[in-house]
Coordinates of C-alpha atoms in Angstrom, one line a residue:
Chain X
X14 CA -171.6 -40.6 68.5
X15 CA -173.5 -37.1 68.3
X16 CA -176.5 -39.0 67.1
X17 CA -176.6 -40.8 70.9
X18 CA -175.3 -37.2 72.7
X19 CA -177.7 -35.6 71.1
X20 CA -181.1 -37.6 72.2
X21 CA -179.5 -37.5 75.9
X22 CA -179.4 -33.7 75.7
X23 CA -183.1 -34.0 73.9
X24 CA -184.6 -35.6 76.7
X25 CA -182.5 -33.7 79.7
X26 CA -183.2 -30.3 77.6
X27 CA -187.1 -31.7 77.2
X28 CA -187.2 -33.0 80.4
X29 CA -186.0 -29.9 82.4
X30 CA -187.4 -27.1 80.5
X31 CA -190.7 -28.2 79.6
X32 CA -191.6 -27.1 83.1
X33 CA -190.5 -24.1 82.5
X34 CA -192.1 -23.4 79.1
X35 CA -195.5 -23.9 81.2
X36 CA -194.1 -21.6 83.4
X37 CA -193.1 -18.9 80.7
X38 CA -196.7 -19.2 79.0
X39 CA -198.3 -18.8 82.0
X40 CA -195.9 -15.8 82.6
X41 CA -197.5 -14.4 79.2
X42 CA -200.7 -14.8 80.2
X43 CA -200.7 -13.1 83.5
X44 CA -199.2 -9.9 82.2
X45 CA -201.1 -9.5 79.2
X46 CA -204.1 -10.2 81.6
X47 CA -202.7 -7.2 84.0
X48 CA -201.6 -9.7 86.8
X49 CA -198.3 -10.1 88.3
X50 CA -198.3 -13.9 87.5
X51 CA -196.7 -16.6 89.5
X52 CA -193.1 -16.4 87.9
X53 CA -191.7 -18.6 85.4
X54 CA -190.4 -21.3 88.1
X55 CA -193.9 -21.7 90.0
X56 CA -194.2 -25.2 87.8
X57 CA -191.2 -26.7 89.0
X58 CA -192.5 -25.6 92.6
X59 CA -195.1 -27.6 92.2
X60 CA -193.9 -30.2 91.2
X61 CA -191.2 -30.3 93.8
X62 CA -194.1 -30.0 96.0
X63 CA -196.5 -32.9 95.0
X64 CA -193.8 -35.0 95.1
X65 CA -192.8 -34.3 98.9
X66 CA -196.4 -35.5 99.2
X67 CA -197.9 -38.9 100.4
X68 CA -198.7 -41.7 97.4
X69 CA -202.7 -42.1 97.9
X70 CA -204.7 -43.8 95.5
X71 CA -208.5 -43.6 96.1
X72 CA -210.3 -47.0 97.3
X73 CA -211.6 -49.5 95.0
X74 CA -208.5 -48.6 92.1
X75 CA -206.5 -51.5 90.8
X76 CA -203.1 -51.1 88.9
X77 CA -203.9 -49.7 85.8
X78 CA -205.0 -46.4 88.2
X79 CA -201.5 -46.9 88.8
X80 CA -199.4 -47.4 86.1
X81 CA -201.4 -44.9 83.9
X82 CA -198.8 -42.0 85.1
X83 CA -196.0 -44.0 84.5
X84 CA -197.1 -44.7 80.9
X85 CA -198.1 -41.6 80.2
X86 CA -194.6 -40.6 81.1
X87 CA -192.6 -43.0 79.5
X88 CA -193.8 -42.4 76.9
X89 CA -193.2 -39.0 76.6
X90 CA -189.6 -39.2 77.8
X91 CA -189.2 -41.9 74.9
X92 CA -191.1 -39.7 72.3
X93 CA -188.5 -36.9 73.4
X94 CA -185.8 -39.1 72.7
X95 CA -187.0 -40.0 68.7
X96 CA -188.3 -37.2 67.7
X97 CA -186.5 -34.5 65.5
X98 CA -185.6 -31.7 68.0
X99 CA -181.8 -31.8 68.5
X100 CA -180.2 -33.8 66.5
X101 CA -181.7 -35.9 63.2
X102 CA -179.3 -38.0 63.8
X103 CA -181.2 -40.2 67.1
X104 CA -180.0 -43.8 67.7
X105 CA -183.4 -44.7 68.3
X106 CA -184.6 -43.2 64.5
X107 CA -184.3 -46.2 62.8
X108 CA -186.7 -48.1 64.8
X109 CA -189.0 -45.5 65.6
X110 CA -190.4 -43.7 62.8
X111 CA -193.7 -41.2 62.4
X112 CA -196.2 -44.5 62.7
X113 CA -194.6 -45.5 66.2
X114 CA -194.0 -41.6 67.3
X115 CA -197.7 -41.6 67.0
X116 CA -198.6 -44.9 68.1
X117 CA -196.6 -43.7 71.6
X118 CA -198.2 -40.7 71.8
X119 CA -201.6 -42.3 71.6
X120 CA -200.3 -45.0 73.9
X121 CA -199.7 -42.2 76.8
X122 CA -203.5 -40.8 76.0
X123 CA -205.4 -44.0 76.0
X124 CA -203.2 -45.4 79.3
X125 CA -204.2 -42.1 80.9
X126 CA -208.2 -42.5 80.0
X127 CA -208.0 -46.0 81.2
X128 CA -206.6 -44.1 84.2
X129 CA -209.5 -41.9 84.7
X130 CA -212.2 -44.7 84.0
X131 CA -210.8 -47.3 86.8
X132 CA -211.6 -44.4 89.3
X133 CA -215.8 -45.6 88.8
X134 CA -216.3 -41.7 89.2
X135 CA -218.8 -39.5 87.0
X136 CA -215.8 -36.9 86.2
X137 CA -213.4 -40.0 85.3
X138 CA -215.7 -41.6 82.6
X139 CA -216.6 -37.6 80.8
X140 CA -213.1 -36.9 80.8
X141 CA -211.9 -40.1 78.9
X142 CA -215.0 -40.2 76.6
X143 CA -214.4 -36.5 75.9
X144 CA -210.4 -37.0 75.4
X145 CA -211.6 -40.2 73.3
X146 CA -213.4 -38.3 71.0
X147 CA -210.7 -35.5 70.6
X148 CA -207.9 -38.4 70.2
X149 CA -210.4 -39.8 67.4
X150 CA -209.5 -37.2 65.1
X151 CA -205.9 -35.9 66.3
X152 CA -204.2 -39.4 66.0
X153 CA -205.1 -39.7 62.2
X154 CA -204.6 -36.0 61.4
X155 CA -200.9 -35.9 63.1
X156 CA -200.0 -39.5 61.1
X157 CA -201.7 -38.3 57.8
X158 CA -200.6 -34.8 58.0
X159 CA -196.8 -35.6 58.3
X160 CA -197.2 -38.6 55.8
X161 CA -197.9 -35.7 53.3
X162 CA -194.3 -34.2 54.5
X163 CA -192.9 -37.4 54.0
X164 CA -193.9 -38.4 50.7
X165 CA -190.9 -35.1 49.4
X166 CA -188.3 -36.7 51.7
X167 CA -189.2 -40.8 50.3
X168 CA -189.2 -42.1 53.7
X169 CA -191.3 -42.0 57.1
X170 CA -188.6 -41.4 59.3
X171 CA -188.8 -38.0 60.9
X172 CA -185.0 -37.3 60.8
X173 CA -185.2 -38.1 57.3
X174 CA -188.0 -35.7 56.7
X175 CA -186.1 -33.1 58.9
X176 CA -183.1 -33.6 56.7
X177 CA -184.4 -32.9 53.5
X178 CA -185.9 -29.8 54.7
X179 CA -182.7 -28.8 56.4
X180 CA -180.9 -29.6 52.8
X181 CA -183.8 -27.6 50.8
X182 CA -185.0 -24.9 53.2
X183 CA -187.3 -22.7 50.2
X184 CA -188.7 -26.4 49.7
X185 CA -191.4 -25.3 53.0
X186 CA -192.8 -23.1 50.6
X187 CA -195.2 -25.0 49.8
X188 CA -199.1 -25.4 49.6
X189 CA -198.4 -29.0 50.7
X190 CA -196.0 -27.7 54.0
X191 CA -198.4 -24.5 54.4
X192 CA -201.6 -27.1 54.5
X193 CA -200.0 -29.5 56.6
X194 CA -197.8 -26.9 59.0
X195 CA -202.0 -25.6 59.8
X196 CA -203.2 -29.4 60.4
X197 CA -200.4 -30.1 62.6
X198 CA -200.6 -26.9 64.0
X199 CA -204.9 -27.4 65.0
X200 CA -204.1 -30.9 66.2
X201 CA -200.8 -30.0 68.4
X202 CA -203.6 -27.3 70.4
X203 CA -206.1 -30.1 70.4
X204 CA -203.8 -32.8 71.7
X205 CA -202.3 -30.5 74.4
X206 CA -205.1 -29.6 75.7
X207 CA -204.9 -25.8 75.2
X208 CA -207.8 -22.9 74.5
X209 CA -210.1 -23.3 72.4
X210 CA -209.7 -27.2 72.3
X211 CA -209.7 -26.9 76.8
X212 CA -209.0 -25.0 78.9
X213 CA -205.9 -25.8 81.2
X214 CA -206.8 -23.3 83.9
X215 CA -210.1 -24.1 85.2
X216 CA -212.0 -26.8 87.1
X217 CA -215.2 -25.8 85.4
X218 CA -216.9 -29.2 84.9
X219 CA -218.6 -27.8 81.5
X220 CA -214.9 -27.2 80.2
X221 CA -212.7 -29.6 81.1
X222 CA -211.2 -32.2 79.3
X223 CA -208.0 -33.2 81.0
X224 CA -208.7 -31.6 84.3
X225 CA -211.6 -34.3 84.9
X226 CA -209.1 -37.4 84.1
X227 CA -206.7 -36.3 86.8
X228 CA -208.7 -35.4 89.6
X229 CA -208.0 -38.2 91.0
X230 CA -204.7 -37.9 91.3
X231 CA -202.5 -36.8 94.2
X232 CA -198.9 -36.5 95.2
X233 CA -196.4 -37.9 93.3
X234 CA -199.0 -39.4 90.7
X235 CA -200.1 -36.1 89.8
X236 CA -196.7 -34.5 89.6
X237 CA -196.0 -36.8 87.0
X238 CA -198.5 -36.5 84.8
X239 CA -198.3 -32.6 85.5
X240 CA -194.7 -33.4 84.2
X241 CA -195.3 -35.7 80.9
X242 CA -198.1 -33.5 79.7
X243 CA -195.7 -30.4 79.9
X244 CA -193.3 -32.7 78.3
X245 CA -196.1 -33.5 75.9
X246 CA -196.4 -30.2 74.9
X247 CA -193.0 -29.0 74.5
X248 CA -192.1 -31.7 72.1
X249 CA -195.2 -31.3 70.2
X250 CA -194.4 -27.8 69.7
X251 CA -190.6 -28.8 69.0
X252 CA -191.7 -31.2 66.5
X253 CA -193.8 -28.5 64.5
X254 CA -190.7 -26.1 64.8
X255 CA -188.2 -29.1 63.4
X256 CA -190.5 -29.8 60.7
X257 CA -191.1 -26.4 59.3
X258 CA -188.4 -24.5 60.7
X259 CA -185.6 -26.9 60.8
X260 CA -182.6 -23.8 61.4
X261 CA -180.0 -24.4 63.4
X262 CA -180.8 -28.9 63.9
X263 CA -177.9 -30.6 64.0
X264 CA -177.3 -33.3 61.2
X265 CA -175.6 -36.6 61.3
X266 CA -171.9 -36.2 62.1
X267 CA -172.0 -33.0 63.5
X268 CA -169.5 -31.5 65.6
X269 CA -170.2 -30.8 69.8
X270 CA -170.6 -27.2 68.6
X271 CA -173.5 -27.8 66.4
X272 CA -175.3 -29.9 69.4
X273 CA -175.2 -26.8 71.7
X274 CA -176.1 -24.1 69.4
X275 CA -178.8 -26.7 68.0
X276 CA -180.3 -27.0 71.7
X277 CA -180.4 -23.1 72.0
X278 CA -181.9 -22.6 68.9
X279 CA -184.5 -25.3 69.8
X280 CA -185.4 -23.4 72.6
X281 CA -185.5 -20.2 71.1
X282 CA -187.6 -21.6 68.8
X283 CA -190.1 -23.8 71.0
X284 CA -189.9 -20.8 73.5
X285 CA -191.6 -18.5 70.8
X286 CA -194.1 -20.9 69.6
X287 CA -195.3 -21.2 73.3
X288 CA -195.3 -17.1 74.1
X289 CA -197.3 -16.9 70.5
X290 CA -199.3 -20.1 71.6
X291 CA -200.4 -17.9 75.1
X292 CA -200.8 -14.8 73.7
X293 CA -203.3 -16.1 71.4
X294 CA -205.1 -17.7 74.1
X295 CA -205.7 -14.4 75.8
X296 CA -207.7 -13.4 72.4
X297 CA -209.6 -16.4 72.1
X298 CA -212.9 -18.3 74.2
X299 CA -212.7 -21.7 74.3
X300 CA -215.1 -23.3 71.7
X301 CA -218.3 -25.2 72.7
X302 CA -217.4 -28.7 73.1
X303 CA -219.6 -29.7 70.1
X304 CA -218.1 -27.9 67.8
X305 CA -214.7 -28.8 68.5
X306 CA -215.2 -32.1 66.1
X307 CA -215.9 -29.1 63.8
X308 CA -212.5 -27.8 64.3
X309 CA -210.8 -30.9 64.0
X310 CA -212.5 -32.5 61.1
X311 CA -211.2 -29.7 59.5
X312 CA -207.9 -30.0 60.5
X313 CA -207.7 -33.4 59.5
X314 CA -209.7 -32.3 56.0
X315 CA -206.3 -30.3 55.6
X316 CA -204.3 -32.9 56.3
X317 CA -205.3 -34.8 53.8
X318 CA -205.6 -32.3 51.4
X319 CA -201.7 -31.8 51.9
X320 CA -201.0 -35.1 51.3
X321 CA -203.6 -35.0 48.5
X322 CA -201.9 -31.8 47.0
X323 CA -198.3 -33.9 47.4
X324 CA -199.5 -36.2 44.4
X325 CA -201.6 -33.5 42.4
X326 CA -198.8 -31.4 42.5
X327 CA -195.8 -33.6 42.3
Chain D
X14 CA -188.6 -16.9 35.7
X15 CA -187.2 -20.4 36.4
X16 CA -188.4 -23.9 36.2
X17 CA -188.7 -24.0 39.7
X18 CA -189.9 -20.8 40.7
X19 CA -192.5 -21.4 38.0
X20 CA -193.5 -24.3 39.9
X21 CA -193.4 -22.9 43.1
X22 CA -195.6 -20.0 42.5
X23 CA -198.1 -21.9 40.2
X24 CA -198.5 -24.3 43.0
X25 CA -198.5 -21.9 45.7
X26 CA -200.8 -20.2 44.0
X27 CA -203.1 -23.8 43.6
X28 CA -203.1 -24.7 47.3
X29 CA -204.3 -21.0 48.0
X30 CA -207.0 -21.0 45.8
X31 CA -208.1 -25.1 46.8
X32 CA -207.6 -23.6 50.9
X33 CA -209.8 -21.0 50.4
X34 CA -212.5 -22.7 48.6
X35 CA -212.3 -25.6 51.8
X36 CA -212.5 -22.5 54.3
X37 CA -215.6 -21.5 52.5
X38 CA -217.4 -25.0 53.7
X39 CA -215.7 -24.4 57.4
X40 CA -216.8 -20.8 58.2
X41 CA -220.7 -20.0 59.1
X42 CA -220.1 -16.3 59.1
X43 CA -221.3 -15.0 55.9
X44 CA -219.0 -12.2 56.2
X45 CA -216.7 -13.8 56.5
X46 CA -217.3 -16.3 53.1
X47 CA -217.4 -13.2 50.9
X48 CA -214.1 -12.3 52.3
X49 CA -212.7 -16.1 51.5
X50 CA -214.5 -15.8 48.6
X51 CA -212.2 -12.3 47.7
X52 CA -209.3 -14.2 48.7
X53 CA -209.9 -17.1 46.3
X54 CA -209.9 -14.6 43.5
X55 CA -206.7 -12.8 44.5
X56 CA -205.2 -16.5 44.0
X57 CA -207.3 -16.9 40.5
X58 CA -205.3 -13.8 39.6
X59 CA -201.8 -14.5 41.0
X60 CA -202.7 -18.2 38.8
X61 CA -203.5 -16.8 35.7
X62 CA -201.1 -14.1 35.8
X63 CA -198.2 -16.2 37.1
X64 CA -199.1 -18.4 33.7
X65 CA -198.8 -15.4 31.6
X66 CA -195.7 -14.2 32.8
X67 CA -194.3 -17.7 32.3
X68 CA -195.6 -17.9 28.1
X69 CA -194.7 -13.9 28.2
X70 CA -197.8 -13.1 26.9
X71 CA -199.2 -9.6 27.5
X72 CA -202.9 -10.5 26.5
X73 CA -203.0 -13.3 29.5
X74 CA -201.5 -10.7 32.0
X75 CA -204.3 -8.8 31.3
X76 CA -207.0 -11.0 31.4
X77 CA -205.4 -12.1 34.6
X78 CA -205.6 -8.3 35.6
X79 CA -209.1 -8.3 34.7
X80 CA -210.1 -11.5 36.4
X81 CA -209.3 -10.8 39.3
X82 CA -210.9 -7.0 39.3
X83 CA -213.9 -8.8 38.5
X84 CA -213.6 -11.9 41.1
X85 CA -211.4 -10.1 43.7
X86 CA -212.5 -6.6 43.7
X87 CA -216.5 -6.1 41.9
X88 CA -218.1 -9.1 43.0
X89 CA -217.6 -9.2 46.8
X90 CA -218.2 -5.6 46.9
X91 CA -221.4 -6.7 45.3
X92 CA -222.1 -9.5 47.9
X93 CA -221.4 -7.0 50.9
X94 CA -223.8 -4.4 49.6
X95 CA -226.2 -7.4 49.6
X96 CA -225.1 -8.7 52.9
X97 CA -225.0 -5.5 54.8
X98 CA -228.7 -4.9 53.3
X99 CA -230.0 -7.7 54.4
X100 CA -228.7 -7.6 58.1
X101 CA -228.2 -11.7 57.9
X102 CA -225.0 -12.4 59.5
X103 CA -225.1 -16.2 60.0
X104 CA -225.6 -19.0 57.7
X105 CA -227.9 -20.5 60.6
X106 CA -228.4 -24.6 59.7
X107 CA -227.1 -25.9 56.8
X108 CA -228.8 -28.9 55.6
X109 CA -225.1 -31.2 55.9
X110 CA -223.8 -30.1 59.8
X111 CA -220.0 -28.3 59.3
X112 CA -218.5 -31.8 60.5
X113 CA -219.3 -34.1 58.2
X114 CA -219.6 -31.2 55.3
X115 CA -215.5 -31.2 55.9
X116 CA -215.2 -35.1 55.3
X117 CA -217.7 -34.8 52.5
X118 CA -215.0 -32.3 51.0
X119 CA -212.2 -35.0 51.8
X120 CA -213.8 -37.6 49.4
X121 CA -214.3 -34.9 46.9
X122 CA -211.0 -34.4 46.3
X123 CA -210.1 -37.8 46.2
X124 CA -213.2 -37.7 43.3
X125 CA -211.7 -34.8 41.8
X126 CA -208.4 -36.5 41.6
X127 CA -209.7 -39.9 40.5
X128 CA -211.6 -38.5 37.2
X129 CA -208.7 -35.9 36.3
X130 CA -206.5 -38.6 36.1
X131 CA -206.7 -39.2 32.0
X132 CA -206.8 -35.3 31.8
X133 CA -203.6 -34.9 33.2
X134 CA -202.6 -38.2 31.1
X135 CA -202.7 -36.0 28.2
X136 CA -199.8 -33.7 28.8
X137 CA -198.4 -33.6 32.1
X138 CA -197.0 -30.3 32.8
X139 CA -197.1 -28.7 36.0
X140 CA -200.2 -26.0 35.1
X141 CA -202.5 -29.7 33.9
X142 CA -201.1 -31.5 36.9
X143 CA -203.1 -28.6 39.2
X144 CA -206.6 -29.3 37.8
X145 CA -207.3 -31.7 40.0
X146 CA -207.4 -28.7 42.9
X147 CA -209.9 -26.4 40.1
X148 CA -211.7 -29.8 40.0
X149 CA -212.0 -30.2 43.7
X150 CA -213.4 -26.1 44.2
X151 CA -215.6 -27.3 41.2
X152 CA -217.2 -30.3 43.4
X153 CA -216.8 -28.6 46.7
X154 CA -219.0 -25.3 44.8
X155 CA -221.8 -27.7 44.0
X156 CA -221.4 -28.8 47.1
X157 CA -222.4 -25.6 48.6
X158 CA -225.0 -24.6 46.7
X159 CA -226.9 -27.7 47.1
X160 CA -226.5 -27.8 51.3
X161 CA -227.0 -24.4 52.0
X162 CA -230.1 -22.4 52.3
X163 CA -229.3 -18.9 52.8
X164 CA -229.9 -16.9 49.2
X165 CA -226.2 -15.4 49.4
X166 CA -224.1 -18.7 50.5
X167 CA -225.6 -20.4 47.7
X168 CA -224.2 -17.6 45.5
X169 CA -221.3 -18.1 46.9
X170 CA -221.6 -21.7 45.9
X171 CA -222.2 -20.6 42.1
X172 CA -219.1 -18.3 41.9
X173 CA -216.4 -20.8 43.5
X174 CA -218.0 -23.1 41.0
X175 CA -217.6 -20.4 38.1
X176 CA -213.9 -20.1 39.6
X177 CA -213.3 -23.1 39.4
X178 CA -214.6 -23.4 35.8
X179 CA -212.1 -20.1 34.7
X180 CA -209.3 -21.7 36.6
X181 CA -209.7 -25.1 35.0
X182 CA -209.8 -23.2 31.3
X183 CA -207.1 -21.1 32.3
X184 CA -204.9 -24.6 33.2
X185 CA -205.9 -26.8 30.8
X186 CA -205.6 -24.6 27.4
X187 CA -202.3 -22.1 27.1
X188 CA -204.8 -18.8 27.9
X189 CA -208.3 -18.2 26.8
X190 CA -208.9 -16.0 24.5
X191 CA -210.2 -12.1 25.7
X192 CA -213.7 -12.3 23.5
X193 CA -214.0 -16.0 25.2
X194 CA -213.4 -14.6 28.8
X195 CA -214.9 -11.5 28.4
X196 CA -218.0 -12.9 28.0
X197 CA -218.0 -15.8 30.7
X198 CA -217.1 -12.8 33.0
X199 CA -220.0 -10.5 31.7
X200 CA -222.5 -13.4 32.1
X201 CA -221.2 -13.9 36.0
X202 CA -221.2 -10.4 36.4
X203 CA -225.0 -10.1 34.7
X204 CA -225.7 -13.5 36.8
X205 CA -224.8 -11.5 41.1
X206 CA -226.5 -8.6 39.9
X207 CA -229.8 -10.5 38.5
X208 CA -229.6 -12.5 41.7
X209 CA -228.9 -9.5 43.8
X210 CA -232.3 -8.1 42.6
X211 CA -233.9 -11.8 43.5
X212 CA -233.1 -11.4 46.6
X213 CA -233.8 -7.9 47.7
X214 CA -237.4 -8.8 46.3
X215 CA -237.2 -11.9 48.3
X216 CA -236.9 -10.5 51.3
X217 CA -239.3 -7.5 50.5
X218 CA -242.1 -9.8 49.9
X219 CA -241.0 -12.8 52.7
X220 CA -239.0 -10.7 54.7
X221 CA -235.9 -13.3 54.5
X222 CA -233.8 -15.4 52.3
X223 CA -234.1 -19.1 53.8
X224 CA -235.0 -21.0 50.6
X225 CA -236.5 -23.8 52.3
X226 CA -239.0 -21.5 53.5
X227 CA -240.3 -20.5 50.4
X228 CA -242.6 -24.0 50.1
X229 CA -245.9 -22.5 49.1
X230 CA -247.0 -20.3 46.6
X231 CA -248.0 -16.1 47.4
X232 CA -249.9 -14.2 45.2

């Protein structure tokens, strides 16, 4: 019964805040930058104001122009649902382990690329083959990196994994968690499309990797994928905070009690990874685009070094 | 100390040494490789010395202690000196780009497990099941000193391989003995320092370090 409360209140507490995690690390940025910023709510504004706005789809786009938002948001909203963040104890855990949580997440990417491509435009086709080549390395590192997590805890399922570190917290201290927790870590930047991977804040053609799939978009379209890759985010972030920080996640058969303090420490938690997330952004350029395979080769090198270090030293 | 904490810190003390010898491949800033390469011996030390404390044996601590005033302390300061001499900041093109040098690493550590494999066979105890990670900064060393061409990287390759080598003794046997490590450490030692004077003259008479440079012959 808390296992099915809980994934409601993951994907409401998802759902909602998300938004406004974009809006706090935004927030961060503006000050440390010595502007007034925007406030934390400006996201949700506009988003409330896209979707006032008329449907238009450029000429010449067939459906998959238009169901690429929808995917991508789906699937977020279901990845919300499985992962980790609330409660370990989801109704959907059984059937959707690390390979699918992945697979779904990959899923939203590639619909949105396909997205970008149906357009015919220049910007369209170097956006997906640039988010192709990021995706190349980030879908293997994420599966490979929590593989190595999974191989203490005997079983793919992230709830399981999340459970055994809840039962053995020193057990993190690791070099198998510390190799992995810096793979995941690379990969979550990479994947959501923050500095140095992109840069979310520009329309610089040179730059932009997700910017140039969703030009396209207007209205409502582009409010939801504005939505899904906020949503993206946060539960990327959530899920590196569950995995290596599992404090205060309820387990199975946990009282009502546990579920509420559970969601505030998940946003505690996920609220500091994204203020340490922006703050490092303000230190940081964004890296040249070719050496970014740099970057993530060697994130995924790490990866499989955890998992490589999980049977050296078993 | 415990069974597990044993563990934990020997282990710990593993993944730092194997994470800074794959950093070494990642970062072009020479700098910054003789500060990874400092770091590496702080975990040699912490290895060696963790061991020690767990047989309780004082000679070990101190050959720990030792170690790593030689690895972590002498020999970067050695490197710098070199590196601030030359005014070379940047390992410009290695021969293998940083990419694929990464993946290359990947497959050496599978190697590196693979052939270890009977090794660890032979008595598997936690301190025998780690020299598959010496093995890997022994493969990922050579590795280095074969793809790079600046004078001072490829130093760098020869100590993480000679680390590798002292943390592979140190794992496999129950401690070295002084006389034994003593002298490996001399030879390194003797080995920067004749290098150190290479390369000064290298760069007197060529006015760089770029080996690949040095094709034909000066009189």
């Amino acid at each position: 019964m808390t296992g099915v409360v809980g994934a409601v209140l993951q994907v409401i507490v998802v759902g909602v805040g998300s938004p406004l995690l974009v809006g706090v690390m935004r927030q961060v940025r503006a000050r440390l930058e010595g502007r007034a910023g925007a406030g934390v709510l400006q996201p949700w504004r506009d988003l409330r104001k896209l979707m006032r706005k008329e449907p238009i789809t450029p000429r010449g786009t067939g459906w998959v122009f238009r169901a690429a938002p929808l995917v991508l948001a789906g699937t977020a909203l279901v990845v919300a649902a499985v992962v980790p963040l609330v409660t370990t104890a989801s109704p959907l855990d059984g059937v959707a382990d690390l390979f699918a949580v992945t697979a779904l997440l990959a899923l939203g990417s590639v619909a949105l690329a396909l997205g970008a491509l149906d357009t015919g435009t220049a910007f369209g086709g170097m956006g997906a083959s640039r988010e192709m080549t990021v995706l190349a390395l980030v879908e293997p590192t994420i599966l490979v990196s929590v593989f190595a997590l999974s191989i203490r805890a005997g079983s793919t399922s992230l709830g399981s994994i999340v459970t055994a570190t809840v039962e053995d917290p020193l057990s993190v201290i690791s070099p198998v968690s510390v190799l992995a927790a810096v793979a995941l870590a690379i990969v979550t930047i990479a994947e959501t499309g923050r500095i140095p991977v992109d840069n979310p804040s520009t329309h610089l053609e040179l730059t932009m990797i997700h910017e140039a799939m969703v030009l396209e978009y207007a209205g409502p379209d582009l409010a939801l994928i504005e939505w899904a890759s906020a949503m993206r985010l946060s539960v990327l972030l959530g899920l590196l905070a569950s995995l290596f920080f599992p404090l205060g996640i309820a387990i199975a058969d946990a009282g009502v009690l546990a579920l509420l303090v559970a969601v505030i420490a998940l946003v505690v938690k996920v609220g500091l990874l994204g203020v340490l997330l922006s703050v490092g952004e303000v230190f940081m350029a964004k890296l040249r685009l070719f050496r970014v395979p740099e970057l993530l080769a060697g994130s995924f090198l790490l990866a499989l070094l955890a998992v490589a270090a999980s049977f050296f030293l078993a | 100390m415990t069974d597990a904490m044993y563990i934990q810190l020997l282990d710990l003390a593993c993944g730092a040494f194997l994470l800074t010898g794959v950093l070494v491949l990642w970062r072009r800033d020479l700098s910054a490789i003789v500060w990874l390469f400092a770091l590496q011996g702080v975990a040699l030390t912490a290895m060696v010395i963790v061991l020690g404390v767990r047989q309780d044996d004082l000679e070990l601590i101190l050959i720990g202690l030792g170690v790593g005033a030689l690895r972590a302390a002498l020999l970067p300061y050695l490197m710098r000196r070199a590196l601030v001499a030359s005014g070379e900041a940047r390992e410009t093109q290695p021969l293998v780009n940083v990419a694929t040098s990464l993946l290359v690493a990947a497959v050496l550590a599978m190697l590196a497990y693979a052939v270890s494999q009977p090794l660890v066979r032979l008595s598997p105890t936690p301190a025998t099941q780690a020299v598959p990670v010496a093995l890997t900064v022994l493969l990922i060393g050579f590795f280095v000193l074969v793809t790079r061409r600046r004078a001072l990287s490829q130093l760098v390759g020869f100590l993480l391989m000679d680390n590798a080598i002292t943390a592979t003794a140190f794992l496999t046997t129950s401690g070295v003995p002084l006389v034994v490590e003593l002298g490996i450490s001399l030879d390194v030692l003797l080995a920067v320092l004749v290098l150190q004077v290479l390369t000064t003259r290298m760069r007197a008479a060529f006015g760089g370090t770029d080996l690949d440079e040095l094709r034909e012959l000066h009189d």
